[in-house]
Amino acid sequence: MQFIDLKSQYEALRPSINARIQKVLDHGQYIMGPEVAELEAALAQMTGAKHCITVSSGTEALLIALMAEGIGPGHEVITTPFTFAATAETIVLAGAKPVYVDIKPGDCNIDPALIEAAITPATRAIMPVSLYGQVADMDEINAIAERHGLSVIEDAAQSFGATYKGRKSCNVSRIGATSFFPSKPLGCYGDGGALFTSDDTLAQAMREIRVHGQSQRYTHTRVGVGGRMDTLQCAVVLGKLERFEWEVAQRKKLGDRYAELIRASGAKVELLDVAADRDCVWAQYTVKVDDRAAVIEALKAQGIPTAVHYPRPMHCQPAYARPECPPESLPHSVTAGQRVMSLPMSADLTDEQQQRVVQALAAACARA
């Protein structure tokens, strides 16, 4: 069993993906070819955002967003510690300081009730993470940001395709940033990402930053990066868009079925909350268990792969720890890091495979 079954997905989309790759090979415009603009238009339409700017990775998307907002040395960005390193990494690379706020234990997203107390005169932005494929509490976060004149950058690396109160992830704040890493709900065959905004000035800044700060060839109006998404990777994503709506629906269905099967099994497993006003595209189907190491080993013995997203929160990482933020200051993030475990999930997961996973999980938890 594959943790993420990209082979079956490719087989279903082989004609379209191969044809689009061949088209790029034929025209030879490997950088900023016509597929780039085609993908940007399609993704903007999907999200409802006015602008989409494709970039070389989800990490680069976050960095470019921070640069476009002028965030740098002496500034602070409020974010969650319970995330992949890229969230904190880009804040530090921009020269700013990450300020961590604890998560809600129910869904592992940032707790908006704790954000306002973390704001200082140096705060410039809030960067919530839509973890596991469920959008964070964006209305509450946006309201706080508006009161204090802050930008909100949604780290939507795991949530492209998800819906929040009738709006799409990546179009629920000033800037949305996503990733097309192969394992994501919408992935390419390498690195890729995108930025979304409906602000014309920000969009222009982000477009310039991704091409070394150029407003036109060899006219560098701002400091930038080499952050373009390759034409070939855009072609792959265009091919995958053909059944993306089906895949999103299937992920939601599989997530619901996992929950039903786990509850019916009586397994000692804690499920994540999904709010009634939003959905989850389950970039990872993550649960919480006790004695995780023993459960993982038991599933491994049955040929069932698992992963941990994420074992050690950012405020406990040597590179991103802050003396004013000891581990015990953010207890929900630490506890989640000790208990979360992700199960196999992809749109092509079969009912039989899912049943096998849950049976093995229930047995493993009973022994743990």
XYZ file of C-alpha atoms in Angstrom:
368
model
C 0.000 0.000 0.000
C 1.248 3.475 -0.867
C 1.031 6.287 1.687
C 0.110 8.574 -1.232
C -0.763 6.764 -4.454
C 0.626 8.978 -7.210
C 1.037 6.042 -9.599
C -2.696 5.358 -9.868
C -3.365 9.051 -10.312
C -0.870 9.204 -13.172
C -2.379 6.162 -14.866
C -5.784 7.838 -14.818
C -4.361 11.049 -16.282
C -1.546 9.631 -18.429
C -2.871 10.813 -21.863
C -3.471 14.387 -20.739
C -0.264 14.770 -18.727
C 1.886 13.211 -21.440
C 0.319 15.367 -24.145
C 0.869 18.547 -22.170
C 4.491 17.653 -21.398
C 5.091 16.826 -25.057
C 3.647 20.182 -26.073
C 6.214 21.951 -23.887
C 9.012 19.818 -25.308
C 7.844 20.754 -28.802
C 7.679 24.514 -28.277
C 10.765 24.603 -26.049
C 9.728 27.529 -23.824
C 10.818 25.922 -20.570
C 10.814 29.174 -18.580
C 7.662 31.335 -18.553
C 6.114 29.432 -21.452
C 2.420 29.794 -22.347
C 1.384 27.103 -19.845
C 2.377 29.433 -17.004
C -0.217 32.067 -17.888
C -2.764 29.361 -18.711
C -2.378 27.767 -15.293
C -2.477 31.105 -13.486
C -5.756 32.010 -15.191
C -7.282 28.619 -14.353
C -6.236 28.757 -10.693
C -7.410 32.337 -10.239
C -10.805 31.318 -11.592
C -10.945 28.299 -9.274
C -10.245 30.347 -6.147
C -12.056 33.529 -7.111
C -8.919 35.600 -6.486
C -8.182 38.335 -9.009
C -4.535 37.368 -9.396
C -2.547 34.119 -9.328
C 1.246 34.183 -9.532
C 2.908 30.793 -9.921
C 6.274 30.352 -8.188
C 8.950 27.722 -7.755
C 7.700 26.225 -4.463
C 5.344 26.738 -1.567
C 8.285 27.933 0.502
C 9.181 30.535 -2.109
C 5.534 31.616 -2.171
C 5.639 32.472 1.543
C 8.963 34.278 1.214
C 7.794 36.337 -1.773
C 4.595 37.244 0.085
C 6.604 38.549 3.036
C 8.950 40.476 0.738
C 6.035 42.012 -1.158
C 4.618 43.265 2.140
C 7.969 44.853 3.013
C 8.452 42.641 6.062
C 12.041 42.422 7.243
C 14.447 43.160 10.118
C 12.799 44.586 13.209
C 9.385 43.160 12.308
C 7.391 40.327 13.846
C 5.017 37.834 12.235
C 2.540 35.907 14.372
C 2.171 32.268 13.372
C 1.623 28.755 14.661
C 4.486 26.568 15.873
C 2.659 23.417 14.785
C 3.568 23.395 11.118
C 6.237 22.411 8.629
C 9.491 24.338 8.991
C 8.892 26.469 5.875
C 6.406 28.650 7.755
C 8.930 29.821 10.356
C 11.859 29.476 7.955
C 10.585 32.099 5.529
C 9.866 34.584 8.306
C 13.455 34.228 9.505
C 14.844 34.381 5.960
C 12.962 37.658 5.449
C 14.820 38.994 8.503
C 11.771 39.086 10.759
C 10.942 37.288 13.994
C 8.326 34.537 14.247
C 6.040 34.944 17.240
C 4.289 31.697 18.089
C 0.692 31.308 19.243
C -0.647 27.941 20.390
C -3.134 25.802 18.473
C -6.649 24.660 19.215
C -6.338 20.984 20.190
C -9.488 20.044 18.295
C -8.239 20.853 14.783
C -4.552 21.750 15.345
C -4.965 25.150 13.650
C -3.848 28.405 15.270
C -6.132 29.616 18.079
C -7.381 33.089 17.117
C -8.358 33.802 20.737
C -4.637 33.954 21.585
C -3.456 36.149 18.718
C -4.345 39.625 19.946
C -2.298 39.239 23.132
C 0.775 38.462 21.005
C 0.596 41.678 18.971
C 3.308 44.284 19.641
C 4.322 47.525 17.902
C 6.697 45.402 15.777
C 3.980 43.073 14.461
C 3.401 43.377 10.712
C 1.506 40.227 9.723
C -0.315 37.106 10.844
C 0.486 33.858 9.037
C -2.074 31.159 9.877
C -1.576 27.653 8.471
C -4.557 25.763 7.043
C -3.226 22.505 8.423
C -4.075 19.052 7.059
C -6.355 20.634 4.453
C -8.802 22.569 6.675
C -8.841 26.368 6.491
C -8.059 28.142 9.761
C -10.518 30.533 11.449
C -9.929 33.234 8.860
C -12.825 35.577 9.659
C -11.671 35.953 13.252
C -8.045 36.329 12.155
C -8.875 38.888 9.461
C -10.911 40.910 11.962
C -7.966 41.051 14.369
C -5.650 42.059 11.538
C -7.996 44.829 10.415
C -8.196 46.270 13.928
C -4.408 46.458 14.117
C -3.520 47.277 10.503
C -1.813 43.938 9.825
C -1.535 41.768 6.733
C -2.820 38.179 6.752
C -0.926 35.585 4.693
C -2.654 32.201 4.593
C -0.159 29.349 4.438
C -2.431 27.160 2.329
C 0.225 24.640 1.302
C -2.072 21.788 2.370
C -5.517 23.213 1.683
C -5.839 24.088 -2.000
C -9.380 23.139 -3.033
C -10.838 23.474 0.466
C -13.836 25.714 1.166
C -14.398 28.084 4.091
C -17.848 29.652 4.504
C -18.438 29.398 0.771
C -15.033 30.822 -0.169
C -12.007 28.952 -1.428
C -8.749 28.578 0.442
C -6.152 31.011 -0.973
C -8.901 33.640 -1.369
C -9.835 34.183 2.271
C -7.207 36.797 3.220
C -4.986 39.490 1.755
C -2.552 36.879 0.386
C -2.852 33.118 -0.026
C 0.163 30.910 -0.648
C 0.021 27.263 -1.699
C 2.336 24.421 -2.703
C 2.269 21.977 -5.601
C 4.736 19.562 -4.012
C 3.854 16.096 -5.395
C 2.110 14.915 -2.219
C -0.259 17.899 -2.008
C -3.944 17.679 -3.016
C -2.934 19.378 -6.288
C 0.683 18.461 -6.986
C 3.195 18.636 -9.796
C 6.142 16.304 -10.440
C 8.731 18.396 -8.651
C 8.542 21.674 -6.781
C 5.988 24.378 -7.502
C 3.644 26.789 -5.795
C 1.426 29.803 -6.248
C 0.391 33.091 -4.681
C -3.105 34.577 -4.754
C -4.343 38.089 -4.093
C -6.983 40.514 -5.290
C -4.736 43.514 -4.598
C -3.275 44.856 -7.857
C -0.259 46.496 -6.205
C 0.662 43.374 -4.271
C 0.253 41.209 -7.371
C 2.618 43.425 -9.339
C 5.171 43.346 -6.533
C 5.026 39.552 -6.304
C 5.369 39.154 -10.073
C 8.462 41.355 -10.043
C 10.006 39.666 -7.005
C 9.742 36.187 -8.569
C 11.906 37.325 -11.545
C 14.745 38.924 -9.579
C 12.793 42.095 -8.918
C 12.464 43.058 -12.580
C 9.669 45.314 -13.793
C 11.018 44.737 -17.299
C 14.068 42.931 -18.609
C 17.205 44.158 -16.840
C 15.295 46.842 -14.950
C 15.441 45.800 -11.296
C 12.959 47.909 -9.371
C 13.132 45.876 -6.172
C 15.131 43.076 -4.555
C 13.856 39.731 -5.820
C 14.545 36.034 -6.132
C 14.679 33.423 -8.868
C 11.232 32.118 -8.062
C 9.544 31.137 -11.329
C 7.614 27.896 -11.696
C 8.939 25.802 -14.597
C 6.717 25.519 -17.655
C 6.894 21.719 -17.482
C 5.559 21.698 -13.930
C 2.745 24.048 -14.930
C 1.889 21.619 -17.735
C 1.653 18.747 -15.234
C -0.696 20.706 -12.978
C -2.841 21.667 -15.959
C -3.155 17.977 -16.777
C -4.156 17.182 -13.203
C -6.822 19.884 -13.153
C -8.953 17.700 -15.433
C -10.113 15.584 -12.509
C -9.219 17.815 -9.580
C -12.829 18.526 -8.622
C -13.465 14.784 -8.514
C -10.339 14.278 -6.410
C -11.412 16.937 -3.903
C -14.845 15.322 -3.593
C -13.227 11.910 -3.208
C -10.857 13.144 -0.490
C -13.797 14.526 1.478
C -15.685 11.257 1.035
C -12.686 9.211 2.151
C -12.146 11.483 5.140
C -15.758 10.990 6.216
C -15.466 7.235 5.703
C -12.250 7.046 7.740
C -14.073 8.768 10.618
C -17.075 6.432 10.344
C -14.916 3.307 10.231
C -12.708 4.407 13.111
C -15.698 5.229 15.311
C -17.367 1.939 14.444
C -14.164 0.016 15.230
C -14.028 1.334 18.776
C -10.353 2.147 18.306
C -8.721 4.347 20.942
C -8.130 7.087 18.405
C -8.869 10.807 18.649
C -10.209 12.335 15.431
C -9.633 15.923 14.382
C -12.557 18.336 14.401
C -13.873 19.718 11.109
C -16.007 22.825 11.610
C -19.514 22.848 10.152
C -18.846 26.016 8.131
C -15.908 24.549 6.186
C -14.556 21.313 4.767
C -11.199 19.542 4.663
C -9.341 18.200 1.626
C -7.190 15.969 3.863
C -3.721 16.608 2.524
C -2.957 14.218 5.353
C -5.565 12.154 7.157
C -4.241 12.733 10.651
C -5.444 11.272 13.923
C -4.113 11.302 17.481
C -3.056 8.146 19.295
C -1.331 7.187 22.522
C 1.942 5.232 22.408
C 2.412 6.325 18.804
C 5.696 4.512 18.270
C 4.109 1.149 19.114
C 1.104 1.840 16.862
C 3.342 2.827 13.954
C 5.408 -0.341 14.324
C 2.301 -2.513 14.467
C 0.931 -0.941 11.273
C 4.306 -1.251 9.580
C 4.301 -4.980 10.358
C 0.986 -5.193 8.456
C 2.457 -3.371 5.449
C 0.639 -0.116 6.200
C 2.727 3.065 5.902
C 2.231 6.044 8.201
C 3.845 9.449 8.732
C 4.020 12.064 11.474
C 3.062 15.657 10.620
C 4.750 17.004 12.791
C 6.667 15.509 15.721
C 8.406 18.625 17.019
C 6.846 22.099 16.875
C 8.868 25.092 15.732
C 9.332 26.614 19.182
C 11.127 23.376 20.154
C 13.410 23.364 17.098
C 16.998 24.592 17.643
C 16.911 26.885 14.608
C 13.568 28.521 15.439
C 13.268 28.375 19.228
C 12.905 31.629 21.179
C 14.056 32.049 24.788
C 10.819 33.877 25.637
C 8.820 30.920 24.297
C 9.831 27.754 26.205
C 8.226 24.425 25.247
C 5.758 24.486 28.121
C 4.371 27.871 27.030
C 2.550 26.255 24.086
C 1.308 22.973 25.560
C -1.260 22.038 22.908
C 1.372 22.159 20.169
C 3.759 19.997 22.173
C 1.067 17.436 22.992
C -0.096 17.290 19.373
C 3.480 16.665 18.264
C 3.622 13.666 20.572
C 0.323 12.122 19.420
C -0.437 12.920 15.759
C -0.111 10.216 13.115
C -1.143 10.324 9.456
C -2.744 7.389 7.646
C -2.631 6.555 3.911
C -4.690 9.067 1.941
C -5.114 9.832 -1.733
C -8.073 10.105 -4.066
C -7.457 6.585 -5.401
C -7.499 4.868 -1.997
C -9.951 1.964 -2.267
C -12.638 0.984 0.221
C -10.838 -2.310 0.801
C -7.557 -0.559 1.559
C -9.280 1.845 3.929
C -10.987 -1.021 5.742
C -7.643 -2.791 6.093
C -5.998 0.336 7.538
C -8.717 0.833 10.141
C -8.784 -2.814 11.196
C -5.025 -2.758 11.702
C -5.223 0.583 13.511
C -7.882 -0.659 15.922
C -5.866 -3.780 16.699
C -2.670 -1.785 17.184
C -4.331 0.712 19.534
C -5.841 -2.121 21.553
C -2.359 -3.533 22.173
C -0.605 -0.211 22.726
